[in-house]
Coordinates of C-alpha atoms in Angstrom, one line a residue:
M2 CA -2.5 -37.8 -40.1
E3 CA -2.7 -38.2 -36.4
D4 CA 0.7 -36.7 -36.2
A5 CA -0.3 -33.8 -38.2
I6 CA -3.5 -33.3 -35.9
A7 CA -1.3 -33.5 -32.8
D8 CA 1.2 -31.1 -34.2
V9 CA -1.6 -28.6 -35.1
L10 CA -3.2 -29.2 -31.5
T11 CA 0.2 -28.7 -29.9
A12 CA 0.8 -25.4 -31.9
S13 CA -2.8 -24.0 -30.9
I14 CA -2.0 -24.8 -27.3
C15 CA 1.4 -23.1 -27.4
A16 CA -0.3 -20.0 -29.3
A17 CA -3.0 -19.8 -26.7
G18 CA -0.4 -19.8 -23.9
L19 CA 1.4 -17.0 -25.5
V20 CA -1.6 -14.9 -26.0
A21 CA -2.6 -15.4 -22.4
M22 CA 0.8 -14.5 -21.3
A23 CA 0.8 -11.4 -23.4
I24 CA -2.6 -10.4 -22.0
S25 CA -1.4 -11.0 -18.5
L26 CA 1.7 -8.9 -18.9
R27 CA -0.3 -6.2 -20.5
N28 CA -2.8 -6.2 -17.6
G29 CA 0.3 -6.1 -15.2
A30 CA 1.5 -2.9 -16.9
R31 CA -1.7 -1.5 -16.8
R32 CA -2.1 -2.1 -13.1
R33 CA 1.4 -0.6 -12.5
R34 CA 0.6 2.6 -14.3
A35 CA -2.7 3.0 -12.6
A36 CA -1.0 2.5 -9.2
L37 CA 1.8 5.2 -10.2
A38 CA -1.0 7.4 -11.2
A39 CA -2.6 7.0 -7.8
Q40 CA 0.6 7.9 -6.1
W41 CA 0.9 11.0 -8.0
E42 CA -2.5 12.0 -7.2
H43 CA -2.1 11.4 -3.5
L44 CA 1.0 13.6 -3.7
V45 CA -0.8 16.4 -5.4
R46 CA -3.7 16.1 -2.9
M47 CA -1.2 16.3 0.0
R48 CA 0.4 19.4 -1.5
A49 CA -2.8 21.1 -1.7
D50 CA -3.8 20.1 1.7
P51 CA -3.6 23.2 4.3
R52 CA -1.8 21.0 6.6
S53 CA 1.1 20.9 4.1
R54 CA 1.6 24.6 4.4
G55 CA 5.3 25.4 4.0
A56 CA 6.2 22.2 2.3
E57 CA 7.9 22.2 -1.1
L58 CA 8.3 19.8 -3.9
V59 CA 11.5 18.6 -5.1
Q60 CA 12.6 15.9 -7.6
V61 CA 15.8 13.8 -7.0
V62 CA 17.9 14.3 -10.0
R63 CA 20.9 12.3 -8.9
V64 CA 22.1 10.0 -6.0
Y65 CA 25.8 10.4 -5.5
Q66 CA 26.3 8.4 -2.3
R67 CA 24.3 5.8 -0.4
A68 CA 25.2 5.3 3.1
A69 CA 24.0 3.4 6.2
R70 CA 22.4 6.6 7.5
G71 CA 20.9 8.0 4.3
S72 CA 21.5 9.3 1.0
K73 CA 23.5 12.2 -0.6
A74 CA 21.6 13.5 -3.7
L75 CA 21.1 16.6 -6.0
V76 CA 17.6 17.7 -6.1
A77 CA 15.6 20.1 -8.3
W78 CA 13.0 22.4 -6.7
A79 CA 9.6 22.1 -8.5
T80 CA 9.4 26.1 -8.4
G81 CA 12.1 27.5 -10.3
G82 CA 14.0 24.4 -11.1
A83 CA 17.1 25.4 -9.0
Q84 CA 19.2 22.5 -8.0
Q85 CA 20.7 21.9 -4.5
D86 CA 22.7 19.2 -2.6
A87 CA 20.3 17.2 -0.2
W88 CA 21.0 14.8 2.5
F89 CA 17.9 12.3 3.0
W90 CA 18.2 10.9 6.6
F91 CA 17.8 7.1 6.6
W92 CA 16.3 6.7 3.3
A93 CA 17.8 5.3 0.0
V94 CA 15.9 7.8 -1.9
P95 CA 15.4 6.7 -5.6
V96 CA 16.4 8.7 -8.6
G97 CA 13.5 10.5 -10.1
A98 CA 11.3 10.7 -7.2
H99 CA 9.1 13.7 -6.5
V100 CA 9.2 14.4 -2.6
L101 CA 7.0 16.8 -0.7
V102 CA 9.2 17.9 2.2
R103 CA 9.5 20.3 4.9
S104 CA 13.2 20.7 5.5
T105 CA 16.1 22.8 6.7
T106 CA 19.1 24.0 5.0
G107 CA 22.5 23.9 6.6
Y108 CA 26.3 23.4 6.3
G109 CA 27.4 20.1 4.4
P110 CA 30.7 19.2 5.9
H111 CA 31.3 16.5 3.2
N112 CA 31.6 19.0 0.5
R113 CA 31.7 22.2 2.4
N114 CA 28.5 23.5 1.0
P115 CA 26.8 26.1 3.1
S116 CA 23.4 25.2 1.5
V117 CA 22.6 21.5 1.9
L118 CA 19.0 20.7 2.2
Y119 CA 18.5 18.3 5.1
V120 CA 15.4 16.1 5.0
R121 CA 14.5 13.8 8.0
Q122 CA 12.1 10.9 7.6
E123 CA 9.4 12.9 9.4
D124 CA 9.9 15.9 7.0
V125 CA 8.6 13.7 4.1
L126 CA 4.9 14.4 3.8
A127 CA 4.3 12.4 0.5
W128 CA 6.4 11.2 -2.4
A129 CA 5.9 9.5 -5.8
P130 CA 8.6 7.5 -7.8
A131 CA 9.7 8.2 -11.3
G132 CA 7.2 7.7 -13.8
A133 CA 4.2 8.7 -11.5
M134 CA 3.4 12.0 -13.1
T135 CA 3.6 10.6 -16.6
A136 CA 1.3 7.7 -15.5
W137 CA -1.1 10.3 -14.1
Q138 CA -1.0 12.5 -17.1
A139 CA -1.6 9.5 -19.4
A140 CA -4.6 8.4 -17.2
S141 CA -6.1 11.7 -16.9
G142 CA -5.7 12.6 -20.7
K143 CA -3.4 15.5 -19.8
G144 CA -0.5 14.1 -22.1
R145 CA -2.5 13.3 -25.3
R146 CA -2.4 15.2 -28.3
R147 CA -5.3 16.3 -30.5
R148 CA -5.7 15.7 -34.2
G149 CA -4.0 19.0 -35.1
G150 CA -0.8 18.2 -33.1
A151 CA -1.4 20.7 -30.3
A152 CA -1.1 19.4 -26.7
R153 CA -4.2 19.8 -24.4
T154 CA -3.8 22.3 -21.7

């Protein structure tokens, strides 16, 4: 009988540990989503700030080379969605990142492209990693659906 009680007690302790671990993981995911949403909110505020006049928002679609002095990437412009090769000086820019930039366009000798977007570190006004916009939409209710299936606008 004592062995049965010990087994039940051990199983209960293990179950409590698993529940505590699941709650901890869930809270960690919640904190991560909140941090991502805050990063997106900062980017949106910076984009609206009058001091950001002339800056544009791009999203990193693909990084096709990382080097000691920067990253070669394909970016998509938020206005219009056009894609363009870009060189990010001294930054291993992550795929999916949204970047608010002031930049210049010039010749790219690596691929003989006359229209490469050159982004220096001081040209980056704000950025948010992949998933930040989605986290912000979920936190603000923008991505939720109504009962009828129509998305909120």
